[in-house]
Structure formats: C-alpha cells, structure tokens
Amino acid sequence: EVQLVQSGAEVKKPGESLKISCKGSGYTFTSYWIGWVRQKPGKGLEWMGAIYPVDSDITYSPSFQGQVTISADTSTSTSNLQWSSLKASDTAIYYCARLSYVDSSGHLDFWGQGTLLTVSS
Amino acid sequence: QSVLTQPPSVSGAPGQRVTISCTGSSSNIGAGYDVHWYQQLPGKAPKLLIYGKNNRPSGVPDRFSGSKSGTSASLAITGLQAEDEADYYCQSYDRSLRSSGVFGGGTKLTVL
C-alpha cells in the first residue's frame, strides 16, 4: 500500500527556521517525483515545487522560488520542505504527494495527510 | 488569481448532473497539457479523481468523468449524491511558469 506520512503540526514564531518531512512507503521511492502543495486557511491549493529523489532534480513554482527549500533523502525515503526564516504568511497546511506521469503532465496520485504550520508571535 | 479559472461554486439536487469548468490558456491547457481533477472533502487531504485523458483511479465511481477541449476542461458528475459535496480542483502544467504545476482556484459543490 502506497503511503506518504508527514511530520506533525508545528507552531513557530516569525523569523524561526523549520523543516517538515514526508516519508514514502509501499513503492520505489526513487522512481517517482514528490510534489509539495500549500493550502492557506480557507483557500485553494497552490503548487510549490517538486523533487526527483534519485538525482535531487528540483522544480520550483516561481512564486515559491527562494522562499522554501525542497530536499530528499533516498536512504530514508523522505522528502523535506524547509524555511530559513518563517513569516506569519507561511501559516498553512502543507501537503506532499507522489507525482505520477502517464500522459503529458504529471498528476498527484497519493497524498500525505498534511502538516499544519502556524506562525505567530 | 489562479492560472486556471474555475467557478467558485456549483450546486445540484441528488440524482442530477453537474459540470465544473476549468478555463486556461495557450500556455497550459491549450498547449496540450492534460488536466487532472481532485476532490477535497472537508478537513481532509485532496484525493485524485480523474487523471490524463479521463482515467479514474481504482475506487472512483464512473459517475465522475473528465473532458478537454481547446483551452478548457470540464468535470462532470452524474447521479449526484450527498457525499459528493466537496471542493473540486483542476490541475495542469504551464510552460510559461517553467513547466510548473498549476491548480485552479477550486469549486465548492453543494448538494441541495
């Protein structure tokens, strides 16, 4: 059974750093991209970026380039999303999902449960 | 402002058919990229509903179907049921955004 299990909820202060994780199981972790998606409270889904774990090839959505860092560790089948200096506007649920390609564009076929990040002074 | 445009809300009575549109441009849907659809129930993670050229993952009923024409796509739901009440999102890629994935703004489906 394919599963993506994300780390737990976080409460942080502005300016702090953070890394959240997403551990894949039930499939060959190195054969699929992992995508990251943000959902602000009461709002829609936003594509942040994606990583191919085997060579750490990363694509960022222009809106998130320079704002976050996506990484992967094939030894633990884990992808990470990190911030060096959090802002209140980073408050959101962050989802990781497996990216599969069948036709001309990838789709997110299995999702993690989400990590709620609250940034408040 | 989302790259893909969806109506904020649609509604229908049980048993009816509803459609949700997803309008893009020549740099995304019109460039030939496939459109995928997700369902998000309240308080839950999104779930893949339709991918590629109208494919359904295992377990998704055939009441759900997708289509694409030109720079737009549509999700159709027939035989509407109370449990279909959820938010629905379309997703594709955009070559003007370094081929990054893009989502529609989402559509809230209300079953009357």
PDB file of C-alpha atoms in Angstrom:
ATOM      1  CA  GLU A   1       0.000   0.000   0.000  1.00  0.00           C
ATOM      2  CA  VAL A   2       1.419   3.365  -1.052  1.00  0.00           C
ATOM      3  CA  GLN A   3       1.634   5.743   1.894  1.00  0.00           C
ATOM      4  CA  LEU A   4       3.057   9.189   2.467  1.00  0.00           C
ATOM      5  CA  VAL A   5       3.300  10.055   6.151  1.00  0.00           C
ATOM      6  CA  GLN A   6       4.074  13.623   7.103  1.00  0.00           C
ATOM      7  CA  SER A   7       5.508  15.051  10.293  1.00  0.00           C
ATOM      8  CA  GLY A   8       3.242  16.586  12.893  1.00  0.00           C
ATOM      9  CA  ALA A   9       1.780  20.039  13.363  1.00  0.00           C
ATOM     10  CA  GLU A  10       4.152  22.886  14.179  1.00  0.00           C
ATOM     11  CA  VAL A  11       3.752  26.207  15.979  1.00  0.00           C
ATOM     12  CA  LYS A  12       6.605  28.633  15.334  1.00  0.00           C
ATOM     13  CA  LYS A  13       7.464  32.297  15.751  1.00  0.00           C
ATOM     14  CA  PRO A  14       8.293  34.664  12.894  1.00  0.00           C
ATOM     15  CA  GLY A  15      11.958  34.501  11.983  1.00  0.00           C
ATOM     16  CA  GLU A  16      12.422  30.908  13.156  1.00  0.00           C
ATOM     17  CA  SER A  17      13.560  28.106  10.865  1.00  0.00           C
ATOM     18  CA  LEU A  18      11.766  24.834  10.239  1.00  0.00           C
ATOM     19  CA  LYS A  19      11.990  21.577   8.330  1.00  0.00           C
ATOM     20  CA  ILE A  20       8.967  19.316   7.830  1.00  0.00           C
ATOM     21  CA  SER A  21       9.128  15.825   6.386  1.00  0.00           C
ATOM     22  CA  CYS A  22       7.253  13.367   4.222  1.00  0.00           C
ATOM     23  CA  LYS A  23       8.143   9.660   4.341  1.00  0.00           C
ATOM     24  CA  GLY A  24       7.130   7.398   1.490  1.00  0.00           C
ATOM     25  CA  SER A  25       6.492   3.670   1.731  1.00  0.00           C
ATOM     26  CA  GLY A  26       4.870   0.882  -0.260  1.00  0.00           C
ATOM     27  CA  TYR A  27       6.562   1.842  -3.548  1.00  0.00           C
ATOM     28  CA  THR A  28      10.018   2.508  -5.006  1.00  0.00           C
ATOM     29  CA  PHE A  29      10.709   5.975  -3.601  1.00  0.00           C
ATOM     30  CA  THR A  30      13.408   6.748  -6.173  1.00  0.00           C
ATOM     31  CA  SER A  31      11.127   6.107  -9.154  1.00  0.00           C
ATOM     32  CA  TYR A  32       8.687   8.973  -8.586  1.00  0.00           C
ATOM     33  CA  TRP A  33       8.816  12.721  -8.130  1.00  0.00           C
ATOM     34  CA  ILE A  34       7.423  14.132  -4.885  1.00  0.00           C
ATOM     35  CA  GLY A  35       5.391  17.319  -5.097  1.00  0.00           C
ATOM     36  CA  TRP A  36       4.623  19.873  -2.370  1.00  0.00           C
ATOM     37  CA  VAL A  37       1.357  21.815  -2.168  1.00  0.00           C
ATOM     38  CA  ARG A  38       0.322  24.683   0.119  1.00  0.00           C
ATOM     39  CA  GLN A  39      -3.202  25.392   1.309  1.00  0.00           C
ATOM     40  CA  LYS A  40      -3.746  28.552   3.315  1.00  0.00           C
ATOM     41  CA  PRO A  41      -6.704  28.630   5.749  1.00  0.00           C
ATOM     42  CA  GLY A  42      -9.963  28.603   3.801  1.00  0.00           C
ATOM     43  CA  LYS A  43      -8.157  28.916   0.476  1.00  0.00           C
ATOM     44  CA  GLY A  44      -7.276  26.772  -2.525  1.00  0.00           C
ATOM     45  CA  LEU A  45      -4.338  24.566  -3.432  1.00  0.00           C
ATOM     46  CA  GLU A  46      -1.032  26.092  -4.563  1.00  0.00           C
ATOM     47  CA  TRP A  47       1.729  24.153  -6.320  1.00  0.00           C
ATOM     48  CA  MET A  48       5.057  24.828  -4.606  1.00  0.00           C
ATOM     49  CA  GLY A  49       7.502  22.562  -6.374  1.00  0.00           C
ATOM     50  CA  ALA A  50       8.648  19.004  -6.898  1.00  0.00           C
ATOM     51  CA  ILE A  51      11.760  16.878  -6.461  1.00  0.00           C
ATOM     52  CA  TYR A  52      13.052  13.732  -8.151  1.00  0.00           C
ATOM     53  CA  PRO A  53      14.764  11.925  -5.260  1.00  0.00           C
ATOM     54  CA  VAL A  54      17.228   9.874  -7.267  1.00  0.00           C
ATOM     55  CA  ASP A  55      19.195  12.919  -8.505  1.00  0.00           C
ATOM     56  CA  SER A  56      17.547  15.736  -6.482  1.00  0.00           C
ATOM     57  CA  ASP A  57      16.390  17.450  -9.648  1.00  0.00           C
ATOM     58  CA  ILE A  58      14.026  20.154  -8.318  1.00  0.00           C
ATOM     59  CA  THR A  59      11.496  22.435  -9.983  1.00  0.00           C
ATOM     60  CA  TYR A  60      10.002  25.322  -8.045  1.00  0.00           C
ATOM     61  CA  SER A  61       6.918  27.297  -8.892  1.00  0.00           C
ATOM     62  CA  PRO A  62       8.112  30.893  -9.482  1.00  0.00           C
ATOM     63  CA  SER A  63       6.014  32.054  -6.510  1.00  0.00           C
ATOM     64  CA  PHE A  64       7.988  29.828  -4.148  1.00  0.00           C
ATOM     65  CA  GLN A  65      11.474  30.026  -5.656  1.00  0.00           C
ATOM     66  CA  GLY A  66      13.825  31.366  -2.989  1.00  0.00           C
ATOM     67  CA  GLN A  67      11.154  31.141  -0.280  1.00  0.00           C
ATOM     68  CA  VAL A  68      11.491  27.455   0.592  1.00  0.00           C
ATOM     69  CA  THR A  69      13.929  24.608   0.020  1.00  0.00           C
ATOM     70  CA  ILE A  70      12.834  21.142  -1.078  1.00  0.00           C
ATOM     71  CA  SER A  71      15.155  18.206  -0.494  1.00  0.00           C
ATOM     72  CA  ALA A  72      15.124  14.411  -0.384  1.00  0.00           C
ATOM     73  CA  ASP A  73      16.991  11.616   1.380  1.00  0.00           C
ATOM     74  CA  THR A  74      16.816   8.343  -0.509  1.00  0.00           C
ATOM     75  CA  SER A  75      18.296   6.392   2.422  1.00  0.00           C
ATOM     76  CA  THR A  76      15.172   7.137   4.468  1.00  0.00           C
ATOM     77  CA  SER A  77      12.681   7.557   1.580  1.00  0.00           C
ATOM     78  CA  THR A  78      11.931  11.038   2.880  1.00  0.00           C
ATOM     79  CA  SER A  79      11.382  14.416   1.281  1.00  0.00           C
ATOM     80  CA  ASN A  80      11.694  17.602   3.282  1.00  0.00           C
ATOM     81  CA  LEU A  81      10.401  21.146   2.988  1.00  0.00           C
ATOM     82  CA  GLN A  82      12.270  23.817   4.875  1.00  0.00           C
ATOM     83  CA  TRP A  83      12.206  27.510   5.684  1.00  0.00           C
ATOM     84  CA  SER A  84      15.131  29.596   6.949  1.00  0.00           C
ATOM     85  CA  SER A  85      13.030  32.470   8.302  1.00  0.00           C
ATOM     86  CA  LEU A  86       9.321  31.964   8.764  1.00  0.00           C
ATOM     87  CA  LYS A  87       6.690  34.648   8.271  1.00  0.00           C
ATOM     88  CA  ALA A  88       3.136  34.823   9.548  1.00  0.00           C
ATOM     89  CA  SER A  89       2.009  34.445   5.926  1.00  0.00           C
ATOM     90  CA  ASP A  90       3.530  30.937   5.879  1.00  0.00           C
ATOM     91  CA  THR A  91       0.665  29.760   8.114  1.00  0.00           C
ATOM     92  CA  ALA A  92      -0.971  26.963   6.118  1.00  0.00           C
ATOM     93  CA  ILE A  93      -1.383  23.226   5.661  1.00  0.00           C
ATOM     94  CA  TYR A  94       1.428  21.728   3.606  1.00  0.00           C
ATOM     95  CA  TYR A  95       0.837  18.527   1.671  1.00  0.00           C
ATOM     96  CA  CYS A  96       3.310  16.245  -0.024  1.00  0.00           C
ATOM     97  CA  ALA A  97       2.116  13.932  -2.779  1.00  0.00           C
ATOM     98  CA  ARG A  98       3.547  11.396  -5.195  1.00  0.00           C
ATOM     99  CA  LEU A  99       3.766  12.677  -8.754  1.00  0.00           C
ATOM    100  CA  SER A 100       2.989  10.169 -11.493  1.00  0.00           C
ATOM    101  CA  TYR A 101       3.305  10.632 -15.241  1.00  0.00           C
ATOM    102  CA  VAL A 102       1.017   8.808 -17.647  1.00  0.00           C
ATOM    103  CA  ASP A 103       0.328  11.385 -20.307  1.00  0.00           C
ATOM    104  CA  SER A 104       1.594  14.899 -20.954  1.00  0.00           C
ATOM    105  CA  SER A 105       1.542  16.232 -17.408  1.00  0.00           C
ATOM    106  CA  GLY A 106       2.062  14.702 -14.002  1.00  0.00           C
ATOM    107  CA  HIS A 107      -0.721  14.099 -11.543  1.00  0.00           C
ATOM    108  CA  LEU A 108      -0.594  13.706  -7.762  1.00  0.00           C
ATOM    109  CA  ASP A 109      -1.886  10.206  -7.145  1.00  0.00           C
ATOM    110  CA  PHE A 110      -1.148   9.641  -3.448  1.00  0.00           C
ATOM    111  CA  TRP A 111      -1.177  12.362  -0.809  1.00  0.00           C
ATOM    112  CA  GLY A 112       0.180  12.751   2.680  1.00  0.00           C
ATOM    113  CA  GLN A 113      -2.158  13.697   5.499  1.00  0.00           C
ATOM    114  CA  GLY A 114      -0.855  17.259   5.600  1.00  0.00           C
ATOM    115  CA  THR A 115       1.240  19.218   8.109  1.00  0.00           C
ATOM    116  CA  LEU A 116      -0.379  22.250   9.743  1.00  0.00           C
ATOM    117  CA  LEU A 117       2.082  25.093  10.269  1.00  0.00           C
ATOM    118  CA  THR A 118       1.094  28.041  12.441  1.00  0.00           C
ATOM    119  CA  VAL A 119       3.441  31.015  12.542  1.00  0.00           C
ATOM    120  CA  SER A 120       2.531  33.557  15.205  1.00  0.00           C
ATOM    121  CA  SER A 121       4.283  35.840  17.637  1.00  0.00           C
TER     122      SER A 121
ATOM    123  CA  GLN B   1      -5.514  34.915  -9.048  1.00  0.00           C
ATOM    124  CA  SER B   2      -5.164  31.305 -10.216  1.00  0.00           C
ATOM    125  CA  VAL B   3      -3.731  30.438 -13.619  1.00  0.00           C
ATOM    126  CA  LEU B   4      -6.687  28.086 -14.187  1.00  0.00           C
ATOM    127  CA  THR B   5     -10.158  29.569 -13.650  1.00  0.00           C
ATOM    128  CA  GLN B   6     -12.969  27.628 -12.005  1.00  0.00           C
ATOM    129  CA  PRO B   7     -16.402  28.815 -10.863  1.00  0.00           C
ATOM    130  CA  PRO B   8     -16.359  29.397  -7.088  1.00  0.00           C
ATOM    131  CA  SER B   9     -19.465  27.296  -6.565  1.00  0.00           C
ATOM    132  CA  VAL B  10     -21.953  24.982  -8.257  1.00  0.00           C
ATOM    133  CA  SER B  11     -24.948  23.159  -6.881  1.00  0.00           C
ATOM    134  CA  GLY B  12     -27.376  20.416  -7.822  1.00  0.00           C
ATOM    135  CA  ALA B  13     -30.057  18.185  -6.398  1.00  0.00           C
ATOM    136  CA  PRO B  14     -29.479  14.497  -5.661  1.00  0.00           C
ATOM    137  CA  GLY B  15     -29.566  12.452  -8.865  1.00  0.00           C
ATOM    138  CA  GLN B  16     -28.830  15.421 -11.111  1.00  0.00           C
ATOM    139  CA  ARG B  17     -25.820  16.035 -13.347  1.00  0.00           C
ATOM    140  CA  VAL B  18     -23.447  18.910 -12.710  1.00  0.00           C
ATOM    141  CA  THR B  19     -20.360  20.119 -14.534  1.00  0.00           C
ATOM    142  CA  ILE B  20     -17.403  22.124 -13.282  1.00  0.00           C
ATOM    143  CA  SER B  21     -15.365  24.083 -15.802  1.00  0.00           C
ATOM    144  CA  CYS B  22     -11.651  24.802 -15.774  1.00  0.00           C
ATOM    145  CA  THR B  23     -10.504  27.535 -18.158  1.00  0.00           C
ATOM    146  CA  GLY B  24      -6.868  28.035 -19.029  1.00  0.00           C
ATOM    147  CA  SER B  25      -4.829  29.488 -21.881  1.00  0.00           C
ATOM    148  CA  SER B  26      -2.463  28.630 -24.707  1.00  0.00           C
ATOM    149  CA  SER B  27       0.412  28.174 -22.234  1.00  0.00           C
ATOM    150  CA  ASN B  28      -1.260  25.451 -20.199  1.00  0.00           C
ATOM    151  CA  ILE B  29      -4.362  23.504 -21.280  1.00  0.00           C
ATOM    152  CA  GLY B  30      -4.177  24.900 -24.807  1.00  0.00           C
ATOM    153  CA  ALA B  31      -0.517  23.834 -25.056  1.00  0.00           C
ATOM    154  CA  GLY B  32      -1.649  20.214 -24.870  1.00  0.00           C
ATOM    155  CA  TYR B  33      -1.037  19.509 -21.193  1.00  0.00           C
ATOM    156  CA  ASP B  34      -3.503  17.099 -19.630  1.00  0.00           C
ATOM    157  CA  VAL B  35      -5.908  18.246 -16.941  1.00  0.00           C
ATOM    158  CA  HIS B  36      -6.384  16.309 -13.714  1.00  0.00           C
ATOM    159  CA  TRP B  37      -9.111  16.650 -11.097  1.00  0.00           C
ATOM    160  CA  TYR B  38      -9.072  16.318  -7.315  1.00  0.00           C
ATOM    161  CA  GLN B  39     -11.789  16.087  -4.692  1.00  0.00           C
ATOM    162  CA  GLN B  40     -11.232  17.528  -1.224  1.00  0.00           C
ATOM    163  CA  LEU B  41     -13.742  16.617   1.462  1.00  0.00           C
ATOM    164  CA  PRO B  42     -13.968  18.983   4.451  1.00  0.00           C
ATOM    165  CA  GLY B  43     -10.949  18.657   6.718  1.00  0.00           C
ATOM    166  CA  LYS B  44      -9.293  16.023   4.518  1.00  0.00           C
ATOM    167  CA  ALA B  45      -6.362  15.843   2.136  1.00  0.00           C
ATOM    168  CA  PRO B  46      -7.185  16.120  -1.570  1.00  0.00           C
ATOM    169  CA  LYS B  47      -7.834  12.884  -3.455  1.00  0.00           C
ATOM    170  CA  LEU B  48      -7.137  12.191  -7.120  1.00  0.00           C
ATOM    171  CA  LEU B  49     -10.418  11.858  -9.026  1.00  0.00           C
ATOM    172  CA  ILE B  50      -9.592  11.982 -12.750  1.00  0.00           C
ATOM    173  CA  TYR B  51      -6.202  11.925 -14.470  1.00  0.00           C
ATOM    174  CA  GLY B  52      -4.987  12.156 -18.035  1.00  0.00           C
ATOM    175  CA  LYS B  53      -7.493  11.522 -20.764  1.00  0.00           C
ATOM    176  CA  ASN B  54     -10.450  10.688 -18.498  1.00  0.00           C
ATOM    177  CA  ASN B  55      -8.855   7.958 -16.371  1.00  0.00           C
ATOM    178  CA  ARG B  56     -10.200   7.118 -12.910  1.00  0.00           C
ATOM    179  CA  PRO B  57      -8.076   5.655 -10.108  1.00  0.00           C
ATOM    180  CA  SER B  58      -9.326   2.435  -8.594  1.00  0.00           C
ATOM    181  CA  GLY B  59     -12.337   3.052  -6.379  1.00  0.00           C
ATOM    182  CA  VAL B  60     -13.567   6.222  -8.085  1.00  0.00           C
ATOM    183  CA  PRO B  61     -17.080   5.614  -9.437  1.00  0.00           C
ATOM    184  CA  ASP B  62     -17.803   6.072 -13.126  1.00  0.00           C
ATOM    185  CA  ARG B  63     -20.245   8.843 -12.211  1.00  0.00           C
ATOM    186  CA  PHE B  64     -17.183  11.090 -12.469  1.00  0.00           C
ATOM    187  CA  SER B  65     -15.760  11.925 -15.897  1.00  0.00           C
ATOM    188  CA  GLY B  66     -13.441  14.475 -17.431  1.00  0.00           C
ATOM    189  CA  SER B  67     -13.120  16.107 -20.823  1.00  0.00           C
ATOM    190  CA  LYS B  68     -10.954  18.715 -22.508  1.00  0.00           C
ATOM    191  CA  SER B  69     -11.373  20.965 -25.499  1.00  0.00           C
ATOM    192  CA  GLY B  70      -9.108  23.779 -26.628  1.00  0.00           C
ATOM    193  CA  THR B  71      -8.084  25.833 -23.612  1.00  0.00           C
ATOM    194  CA  SER B  72     -10.758  24.442 -21.281  1.00  0.00           C
ATOM    195  CA  ALA B  73     -11.626  21.273 -19.426  1.00  0.00           C
ATOM    196  CA  SER B  74     -14.666  20.030 -17.543  1.00  0.00           C
ATOM    197  CA  LEU B  75     -15.503  17.612 -14.774  1.00  0.00           C
ATOM    198  CA  ALA B  76     -18.942  16.025 -14.979  1.00  0.00           C
ATOM    199  CA  ILE B  77     -20.689  14.315 -12.086  1.00  0.00           C
ATOM    200  CA  THR B  78     -23.833  12.326 -12.821  1.00  0.00           C
ATOM    201  CA  GLY B  79     -26.280  10.833 -10.349  1.00  0.00           C
ATOM    202  CA  LEU B  80     -25.286  13.416  -7.735  1.00  0.00           C
ATOM    203  CA  GLN B  81     -25.076  12.074  -4.177  1.00  0.00           C
ATOM    204  CA  ALA B  82     -24.878  13.807  -0.809  1.00  0.00           C
ATOM    205  CA  GLU B  83     -21.338  12.513  -0.279  1.00  0.00           C
ATOM    206  CA  ASP B  84     -20.173  14.343  -3.423  1.00  0.00           C
ATOM    207  CA  GLU B  85     -20.415  17.641  -1.535  1.00  0.00           C
ATOM    208  CA  ALA B  86     -16.796  18.814  -1.501  1.00  0.00           C
ATOM    209  CA  ASP B  87     -14.276  21.169  -3.087  1.00  0.00           C
ATOM    210  CA  TYR B  88     -13.019  20.218  -6.548  1.00  0.00           C
ATOM    211  CA  TYR B  89      -9.756  21.373  -8.121  1.00  0.00           C
ATOM    212  CA  CYS B  90      -8.372  21.081 -11.629  1.00  0.00           C
ATOM    213  CA  GLN B  91      -4.607  20.839 -12.194  1.00  0.00           C
ATOM    214  CA  SER B  92      -2.349  21.055 -15.215  1.00  0.00           C
ATOM    215  CA  TYR B  93       1.084  22.429 -16.157  1.00  0.00           C
ATOM    216  CA  ASP B  94       2.091  25.795 -17.539  1.00  0.00           C
ATOM    217  CA  ARG B  95       5.084  26.267 -19.809  1.00  0.00           C
ATOM    218  CA  SER B  96       5.325  29.986 -19.033  1.00  0.00           C
ATOM    219  CA  LEU B  97       5.956  29.073 -15.376  1.00  0.00           C
ATOM    220  CA  ARG B  98       8.948  26.861 -16.145  1.00  0.00           C
ATOM    221  CA  SER B  99       6.568  23.932 -16.656  1.00  0.00           C
ATOM    222  CA  SER B 100       5.473  24.062 -13.053  1.00  0.00           C
ATOM    223  CA  GLY B 101       2.229  22.501 -11.983  1.00  0.00           C
ATOM    224  CA  VAL B 102      -0.758  24.824 -11.594  1.00  0.00           C
ATOM    225  CA  PHE B 103      -4.141  24.466  -9.870  1.00  0.00           C
ATOM    226  CA  GLY B 104      -7.489  26.049 -10.460  1.00  0.00           C
ATOM    227  CA  GLY B 105      -8.944  28.145  -7.657  1.00  0.00           C
ATOM    228  CA  GLY B 106     -11.341  25.376  -6.648  1.00  0.00           C
ATOM    229  CA  THR B 107     -15.108  24.908  -6.866  1.00  0.00           C
ATOM    230  CA  LYS B 108     -17.379  24.221  -3.916  1.00  0.00           C
ATOM    231  CA  LEU B 109     -20.075  21.703  -4.871  1.00  0.00           C
ATOM    232  CA  THR B 110     -23.245  21.888  -2.791  1.00  0.00           C
ATOM    233  CA  VAL B 111     -25.768  19.049  -2.969  1.00  0.00           C
ATOM    234  CA  LEU B 112     -29.164  20.618  -2.330  1.00  0.00           C
TER     235      LEU B 112
END
